[in-house]
Short mmCIF file of N, CA and C and ligand atoms in Angstrom, two decimals:
data_model
loop_
_atom_site.label_atom_id
_atom_site.label_comp_id
_atom_site.label_asym_id
_atom_site.label_seq_id
_atom_site.Cartn_x
_atom_site.Cartn_y
_atom_site.Cartn_z
N MET F 11 106.76 102.55 114.29
CA MET F 11 106.12 102.25 113.01
C MET F 11 107.18 101.91 111.97
N ILE F 12 106.94 100.82 111.26
CA ILE F 12 107.88 100.36 110.23
C ILE F 12 107.28 100.65 108.86
N ALA F 13 108.06 101.23 107.97
CA ALA F 13 107.61 101.43 106.59
C ALA F 13 107.92 100.16 105.79
N ILE F 14 106.96 99.72 105.00
CA ILE F 14 107.20 98.53 104.19
C ILE F 14 106.67 98.76 102.79
N GLY F 15 107.45 98.30 101.80
CA GLY F 15 107.04 98.44 100.41
C GLY F 15 107.59 97.31 99.58
N CYS F 16 106.97 97.10 98.44
CA CYS F 16 107.40 96.01 97.56
C CYS F 16 107.02 96.33 96.13
N ASP F 17 107.51 95.51 95.22
CA ASP F 17 106.99 95.56 93.84
C ASP F 17 106.14 94.31 93.62
N HIS F 18 105.72 94.10 92.38
CA HIS F 18 104.83 92.98 92.06
C HIS F 18 105.50 91.63 92.32
N GLY F 19 106.83 91.60 92.35
CA GLY F 19 107.56 90.35 92.55
C GLY F 19 107.53 89.87 93.99
N ALA F 20 107.01 90.70 94.90
CA ALA F 20 107.08 90.35 96.32
C ALA F 20 105.78 90.67 97.05
N LEU F 21 104.70 90.78 96.30
CA LEU F 21 103.42 91.18 96.92
C LEU F 21 102.98 90.21 98.01
N ASP F 22 103.02 88.92 97.73
CA ASP F 22 102.57 87.94 98.74
C ASP F 22 103.42 88.02 100.00
N LEU F 23 104.73 88.07 99.81
CA LEU F 23 105.61 88.13 100.98
C LEU F 23 105.35 89.39 101.79
N LYS F 24 105.15 90.50 101.12
CA LYS F 24 104.89 91.76 101.84
C LYS F 24 103.63 91.63 102.69
N ASN F 25 102.57 91.09 102.10
CA ASN F 25 101.32 90.95 102.86
C ASN F 25 101.49 90.00 104.04
N GLN F 26 102.21 88.91 103.81
CA GLN F 26 102.45 87.95 104.90
C GLN F 26 103.30 88.57 106.01
N LEU F 27 104.29 89.35 105.61
CA LEU F 27 105.18 89.96 106.59
C LEU F 27 104.45 91.01 107.44
N VAL F 28 103.57 91.77 106.80
CA VAL F 28 102.77 92.75 107.56
C VAL F 28 101.96 92.02 108.63
N GLU F 29 101.36 90.90 108.25
CA GLU F 29 100.56 90.12 109.22
C GLU F 29 101.43 89.54 110.31
N HIS F 30 102.58 89.01 109.92
CA HIS F 30 103.52 88.45 110.90
C HIS F 30 103.93 89.51 111.93
N LEU F 31 104.28 90.67 111.45
CA LEU F 31 104.75 91.72 112.37
C LEU F 31 103.60 92.22 113.24
N LYS F 32 102.41 92.27 112.67
CA LYS F 32 101.24 92.70 113.44
C LYS F 32 101.04 91.78 114.65
N LYS F 33 101.21 90.47 114.42
CA LYS F 33 101.06 89.51 115.53
C LYS F 33 102.09 89.76 116.62
N ARG F 34 103.21 90.35 116.25
CA ARG F 34 104.25 90.69 117.23
C ARG F 34 104.02 92.08 117.83
N GLY F 35 102.94 92.73 117.43
CA GLY F 35 102.64 94.06 117.96
C GLY F 35 103.37 95.17 117.25
N ILE F 36 103.90 94.86 116.07
CA ILE F 36 104.63 95.87 115.28
C ILE F 36 103.75 96.31 114.11
N GLU F 37 103.42 97.60 114.11
CA GLU F 37 102.57 98.13 113.04
C GLU F 37 103.41 98.57 111.85
N CYS F 38 102.89 98.32 110.67
CA CYS F 38 103.59 98.73 109.44
C CYS F 38 102.79 99.78 108.70
N LYS F 39 103.50 100.73 108.14
CA LYS F 39 102.89 101.65 107.18
C LYS F 39 103.18 101.04 105.81
N ASP F 40 102.16 100.49 105.19
CA ASP F 40 102.30 99.75 103.94
C ASP F 40 102.09 100.70 102.76
N VAL F 41 103.19 101.00 102.05
CA VAL F 41 103.12 101.97 100.94
C VAL F 41 102.80 101.30 99.61
N GLY F 42 102.55 99.99 99.62
CA GLY F 42 102.28 99.28 98.37
C GLY F 42 103.51 98.62 97.82
N THR F 43 103.43 98.05 96.71
CA THR F 43 102.31 97.98 95.81
C THR F 43 101.21 97.08 96.38
N TYR F 44 100.00 97.25 95.88
CA TYR F 44 98.86 96.52 96.44
C TYR F 44 98.27 95.52 95.46
N THR F 45 98.78 95.47 94.24
CA THR F 45 98.25 94.55 93.24
C THR F 45 99.42 93.82 92.57
N GLU F 46 99.08 92.82 91.77
CA GLU F 46 100.12 92.08 91.06
C GLU F 46 100.51 92.74 89.74
N ASP F 47 99.91 93.88 89.44
CA ASP F 47 100.27 94.60 88.21
C ASP F 47 101.75 94.96 88.24
N SER F 48 102.38 94.83 87.10
CA SER F 48 103.80 95.16 87.00
C SER F 48 104.03 96.62 87.38
N CYS F 49 105.04 96.86 88.19
CA CYS F 49 105.32 98.24 88.62
C CYS F 49 106.83 98.43 88.74
N ASP F 50 107.23 99.65 89.06
CA ASP F 50 108.66 100.01 89.08
C ASP F 50 109.16 100.14 90.52
N TYR F 51 110.09 99.26 90.90
CA TYR F 51 110.52 99.21 92.30
C TYR F 51 111.09 100.53 92.85
N PRO F 52 111.75 101.39 92.03
CA PRO F 52 112.28 102.61 92.66
C PRO F 52 111.19 103.49 93.28
N GLU F 53 110.00 103.45 92.70
CA GLU F 53 108.92 104.29 93.26
C GLU F 53 108.59 103.86 94.69
N TYR F 54 108.56 102.58 94.92
CA TYR F 54 108.22 102.08 96.26
C TYR F 54 109.40 102.21 97.21
N ALA F 55 110.59 102.06 96.66
CA ALA F 55 111.78 102.29 97.49
C ALA F 55 111.78 103.73 98.02
N HIS F 56 111.43 104.67 97.16
CA HIS F 56 111.47 106.07 97.57
C HIS F 56 110.36 106.42 98.55
N LYS F 57 109.21 105.77 98.41
CA LYS F 57 108.13 106.01 99.38
C LYS F 57 108.60 105.58 100.78
N VAL F 58 109.30 104.46 100.83
CA VAL F 58 109.78 103.96 102.12
C VAL F 58 110.93 104.83 102.65
N THR F 59 111.87 105.18 101.79
CA THR F 59 113.00 105.99 102.29
C THR F 59 112.52 107.37 102.75
N ASP F 60 111.51 107.93 102.09
CA ASP F 60 110.95 109.22 102.54
C ASP F 60 110.43 109.11 103.97
N LEU F 61 109.73 108.03 104.25
CA LEU F 61 109.15 107.84 105.60
C LEU F 61 110.22 107.65 106.65
N VAL F 62 111.29 106.97 106.28
CA VAL F 62 112.39 106.76 107.23
C VAL F 62 113.13 108.08 107.49
N LEU F 63 113.41 108.80 106.42
CA LEU F 63 114.17 110.05 106.57
C LEU F 63 113.36 111.12 107.30
N SER F 64 112.05 111.12 107.12
CA SER F 64 111.21 112.11 107.81
C SER F 64 111.07 111.80 109.29
N GLY F 65 111.39 110.56 109.66
CA GLY F 65 111.24 110.16 111.06
C GLY F 65 109.87 109.58 111.37
N GLU F 66 108.99 109.61 110.37
CA GLU F 66 107.65 109.04 110.58
C GLU F 66 107.74 107.54 110.87
N CYS F 67 108.73 106.90 110.26
CA CYS F 67 108.97 105.47 110.52
C CYS F 67 110.40 105.30 111.01
N THR F 68 110.58 104.37 111.93
CA THR F 68 111.91 104.18 112.51
C THR F 68 112.82 103.40 111.57
N GLU F 69 112.24 102.46 110.83
CA GLU F 69 112.99 101.63 109.90
C GLU F 69 112.11 101.29 108.72
N GLY F 70 112.76 100.80 107.65
CA GLY F 70 112.00 100.40 106.48
C GLY F 70 112.32 98.97 106.06
N ILE F 71 111.36 98.35 105.41
CA ILE F 71 111.58 97.03 104.81
C ILE F 71 111.15 97.12 103.35
N LEU F 72 112.04 96.68 102.46
CA LEU F 72 111.76 96.72 101.03
C LEU F 72 111.94 95.33 100.42
N LEU F 73 110.97 94.92 99.66
CA LEU F 73 110.97 93.58 99.07
C LEU F 73 110.76 93.68 97.58
N CYS F 74 111.56 92.93 96.83
CA CYS F 74 111.28 92.75 95.40
C CYS F 74 111.67 91.31 95.07
N GLY F 75 111.74 90.97 93.80
CA GLY F 75 112.03 89.59 93.45
C GLY F 75 113.34 89.11 94.03
N THR F 76 114.38 89.88 93.82
CA THR F 76 115.70 89.53 94.35
C THR F 76 116.12 90.36 95.56
N GLY F 77 115.48 91.49 95.75
CA GLY F 77 115.90 92.45 96.78
C GLY F 77 116.98 93.38 96.27
N ILE F 78 117.52 93.07 95.10
CA ILE F 78 118.66 93.84 94.59
C ILE F 78 118.24 95.22 94.09
N GLY F 79 117.20 95.25 93.27
CA GLY F 79 116.74 96.54 92.75
C GLY F 79 116.37 97.49 93.88
N MET F 80 115.67 96.97 94.86
CA MET F 80 115.26 97.80 95.99
C MET F 80 116.48 98.32 96.76
N SER F 81 117.47 97.45 96.95
CA SER F 81 118.64 97.90 97.73
C SER F 81 119.45 98.93 96.96
N ILE F 82 119.55 98.76 95.66
CA ILE F 82 120.27 99.77 94.85
C ILE F 82 119.54 101.10 94.93
N ALA F 83 118.23 101.06 94.74
CA ALA F 83 117.43 102.30 94.76
C ALA F 83 117.53 102.98 96.12
N ALA F 84 117.38 102.22 97.19
CA ALA F 84 117.38 102.82 98.53
C ALA F 84 118.75 103.40 98.88
N ASN F 85 119.82 102.69 98.49
CA ASN F 85 121.16 103.15 98.86
C ASN F 85 121.62 104.38 98.10
N LYS F 86 120.89 104.77 97.05
CA LYS F 86 121.23 106.02 96.36
C LYS F 86 120.68 107.23 97.08
N VAL F 87 119.86 107.00 98.10
CA VAL F 87 119.26 108.10 98.85
C VAL F 87 120.16 108.44 100.04
N LYS F 88 120.57 109.71 100.13
CA LYS F 88 121.46 110.13 101.21
C LYS F 88 120.80 109.90 102.57
N GLY F 89 121.54 109.30 103.46
CA GLY F 89 121.02 109.05 104.80
C GLY F 89 120.42 107.66 104.96
N ILE F 90 120.28 106.95 103.82
CA ILE F 90 119.74 105.59 103.88
C ILE F 90 120.89 104.59 103.82
N ARG F 91 120.82 103.61 104.72
CA ARG F 91 121.75 102.49 104.70
C ARG F 91 120.90 101.23 104.61
N ALA F 92 120.79 100.75 103.37
CA ALA F 92 119.92 99.60 103.10
C ALA F 92 120.76 98.34 102.99
N ALA F 93 120.31 97.28 103.65
CA ALA F 93 121.06 96.01 103.65
C ALA F 93 120.20 94.91 103.03
N LEU F 94 120.74 94.30 102.01
CA LEU F 94 120.07 93.14 101.40
C LEU F 94 120.51 91.90 102.17
N CYS F 95 119.57 91.27 102.83
CA CYS F 95 119.91 90.13 103.70
C CYS F 95 119.15 88.86 103.29
N GLY F 96 119.89 87.75 103.38
CA GLY F 96 119.28 86.45 103.14
C GLY F 96 119.55 85.50 104.29
N ASP F 97 120.07 86.07 105.39
CA ASP F 97 120.34 85.25 106.59
C ASP F 97 120.25 86.14 107.83
N CYS F 98 120.03 85.49 108.97
CA CYS F 98 119.82 86.24 110.22
C CYS F 98 121.10 86.89 110.75
N PHE F 99 122.24 86.21 110.54
CA PHE F 99 123.51 86.78 111.01
C PHE F 99 123.76 88.14 110.36
N SER F 100 123.56 88.22 109.04
CA SER F 100 123.77 89.49 108.34
C SER F 100 122.78 90.54 108.83
N ALA F 101 121.55 90.13 109.08
CA ALA F 101 120.53 91.08 109.56
C ALA F 101 120.92 91.67 110.90
N GLN F 102 121.50 90.85 111.78
CA GLN F 102 121.94 91.33 113.09
C GLN F 102 123.17 92.24 112.94
N MET F 103 124.14 91.78 112.16
CA MET F 103 125.39 92.53 112.00
C MET F 103 125.17 93.88 111.33
N THR F 104 124.28 93.91 110.35
CA THR F 104 124.11 95.18 109.63
C THR F 104 123.45 96.22 110.51
N LYS F 105 122.66 95.78 111.48
CA LYS F 105 122.10 96.75 112.43
C LYS F 105 123.19 97.15 113.42
N GLU F 106 123.92 96.18 113.97
CA GLU F 106 124.91 96.47 115.01
C GLU F 106 126.10 97.27 114.48
N HIS F 107 126.55 96.96 113.27
CA HIS F 107 127.75 97.60 112.74
C HIS F 107 127.47 98.72 111.74
N ASN F 108 126.49 98.54 110.87
CA ASN F 108 126.22 99.55 109.83
C ASN F 108 125.08 100.49 110.20
N ASN F 109 124.42 100.21 111.31
CA ASN F 109 123.22 100.97 111.69
C ASN F 109 122.26 101.07 110.49
N ALA F 110 122.07 99.96 109.82
CA ALA F 110 121.18 99.94 108.65
C ALA F 110 119.79 100.38 109.06
N ASN F 111 119.20 101.22 108.23
CA ASN F 111 117.84 101.68 108.54
C ASN F 111 116.79 101.13 107.57
N VAL F 112 117.25 100.36 106.60
CA VAL F 112 116.32 99.68 105.68
C VAL F 112 116.81 98.24 105.46
N LEU F 113 115.89 97.31 105.59
CA LEU F 113 116.17 95.89 105.31
C LEU F 113 115.55 95.54 103.96
N CYS F 114 116.34 94.93 103.09
CA CYS F 114 115.83 94.47 101.79
C CYS F 114 115.92 92.94 101.73
N MET F 115 114.90 92.36 101.12
CA MET F 115 114.92 90.90 100.95
C MET F 115 114.33 90.56 99.59
N GLY F 116 114.73 89.39 99.08
CA GLY F 116 114.26 88.92 97.78
C GLY F 116 113.22 87.82 97.94
N ALA F 117 112.01 88.11 97.53
CA ALA F 117 110.90 87.15 97.71
C ALA F 117 111.06 85.91 96.85
N ARG F 118 111.84 86.04 95.76
CA ARG F 118 112.07 84.88 94.90
C ARG F 118 113.33 84.11 95.30
N VAL F 119 113.96 84.59 96.36
CA VAL F 119 115.23 84.00 96.79
C VAL F 119 115.06 83.21 98.08
N ILE F 120 114.31 83.78 99.01
CA ILE F 120 114.14 83.11 100.32
C ILE F 120 112.67 82.82 100.57
N GLY F 121 112.42 81.83 101.41
CA GLY F 121 111.05 81.48 101.79
C GLY F 121 110.50 82.45 102.83
N SER F 122 109.19 82.40 103.01
CA SER F 122 108.55 83.35 103.91
C SER F 122 108.99 83.16 105.37
N GLU F 123 109.16 81.92 105.82
CA GLU F 123 109.55 81.71 107.22
C GLU F 123 110.93 82.30 107.51
N LEU F 124 111.84 82.12 106.56
CA LEU F 124 113.17 82.72 106.75
C LEU F 124 113.06 84.24 106.72
N ALA F 125 112.24 84.77 105.82
CA ALA F 125 112.07 86.22 105.75
C ALA F 125 111.53 86.77 107.07
N PHE F 126 110.59 86.05 107.69
CA PHE F 126 110.05 86.51 108.98
C PHE F 126 111.17 86.57 110.02
N ARG F 127 111.99 85.53 110.05
CA ARG F 127 113.06 85.48 111.06
C ARG F 127 114.10 86.57 110.81
N ILE F 128 114.40 86.80 109.55
CA ILE F 128 115.37 87.86 109.21
C ILE F 128 114.82 89.22 109.65
N ALA F 129 113.55 89.45 109.35
CA ALA F 129 112.93 90.73 109.74
C ALA F 129 112.90 90.87 111.25
N ASP F 130 112.54 89.80 111.96
CA ASP F 130 112.52 89.83 113.43
C ASP F 130 113.91 90.17 113.98
N THR F 131 114.92 89.50 113.42
CA THR F 131 116.29 89.73 113.88
C THR F 131 116.71 91.18 113.64
N PHE F 132 116.42 91.67 112.46
CA PHE F 132 116.77 93.05 112.11
C PHE F 132 116.10 94.03 113.07
N LEU F 133 114.81 93.86 113.27
CA LEU F 133 114.06 94.81 114.09
C LEU F 133 114.42 94.70 115.58
N ASP F 134 114.84 93.52 116.00
CA ASP F 134 115.20 93.31 117.42
C ASP F 134 116.65 93.71 117.73
N SER F 135 117.45 93.90 116.71
CA SER F 135 118.87 94.24 116.92
C SER F 135 119.03 95.75 117.04
N LYS F 136 120.12 96.13 117.70
CA LYS F 136 120.38 97.56 117.94
C LYS F 136 121.78 97.93 117.47
N PHE F 137 121.94 99.17 117.07
CA PHE F 137 123.26 99.67 116.70
C PHE F 137 124.17 99.63 117.93
N SER F 138 125.41 99.21 117.71
CA SER F 138 126.36 99.06 118.82
C SER F 138 126.77 100.39 119.43
N ASN F 139 126.68 101.46 118.63
CA ASN F 139 127.14 102.79 119.07
C ASN F 139 128.62 102.86 119.34
N GLU F 140 129.38 101.91 118.85
CA GLU F 140 130.84 101.94 119.06
C GLU F 140 131.46 102.98 118.13
N GLU F 141 132.51 103.63 118.69
CA GLU F 141 133.14 104.75 117.98
C GLU F 141 133.59 104.35 116.58
N ARG F 142 134.17 103.15 116.45
CA ARG F 142 134.72 102.77 115.14
C ARG F 142 133.61 102.61 114.10
N HIS F 143 132.46 102.17 114.55
CA HIS F 143 131.34 102.01 113.61
C HIS F 143 130.72 103.36 113.26
N ILE F 144 130.65 104.24 114.25
CA ILE F 144 130.15 105.60 113.98
C ILE F 144 131.07 106.29 112.98
N ARG F 145 132.38 106.15 113.18
CA ARG F 145 133.37 106.77 112.28
C ARG F 145 133.19 106.26 110.85
N ARG F 146 133.01 104.96 110.70
CA ARG F 146 132.88 104.38 109.35
C ARG F 146 131.57 104.79 108.69
N ILE F 147 130.52 104.82 109.48
CA ILE F 147 129.22 105.23 108.92
C ILE F 147 129.28 106.68 108.47
N ASN F 148 129.95 107.53 109.26
CA ASN F 148 130.08 108.94 108.87
C ASN F 148 130.81 109.07 107.54
N LYS F 149 131.77 108.19 107.29
CA LYS F 149 132.52 108.25 106.03
C LYS F 149 131.63 107.88 104.83
N LEU F 150 130.56 107.19 105.07
CA LEU F 150 129.63 106.85 103.97
C LEU F 150 128.94 108.09 103.45
N GLU F 151 128.80 109.07 104.30
CA GLU F 151 128.04 110.27 103.92
C GLU F 151 128.91 111.35 103.28
N ASP F 152 130.21 111.15 103.26
CA ASP F 152 131.12 112.16 102.69
C ASP F 152 130.95 112.32 101.18
C1 RB5 S 224 110.70 92.17 88.75
O1 RB5 S 224 110.48 91.24 87.76
C2 RB5 S 224 112.10 92.08 89.30
O2 RB5 S 224 113.00 92.55 88.36
C3 RB5 S 224 112.19 92.84 90.57
O3 RB5 S 224 111.28 92.35 91.50
C4 RB5 S 224 113.52 92.85 91.30
O4 RB5 S 224 114.00 91.55 91.48
C5 RB5 S 224 114.55 93.75 90.79
O5 RB5 S 224 115.64 93.86 91.34
#
């Protein structure tokens, strides 16, 4: 199960992405927002990070206008490694090297088709489990 959340700047993309992933057999726990009313992205970032940290969801996806606010909010939470991605190479590398557990994207920055591919790449990639990457990730938590 993937946790997904957005603010008003990314509502359409969030809904499209949930449908896209559903077609691939990937279920999302959609924490909102559910309307175009202006809202505060940290609230949705925290709903998603809570689900990831509890283990209820394996990974999270956070969307806002730029993806920046969501990534800042998520990365302040201990145990969360959120990656703001606008390309597939970064989405693959951040899983393999950083063991990122949250993907952030900017709905006003990239188109929906690219966002689908980035999400697919992120979810299909695996952490390398190499010692040097484990060592570096552990240093993030110090
Ligand atoms: C909302 O207007 C916008 O500031 C938000 O979606 C996001 O881009 C913040 O980082």
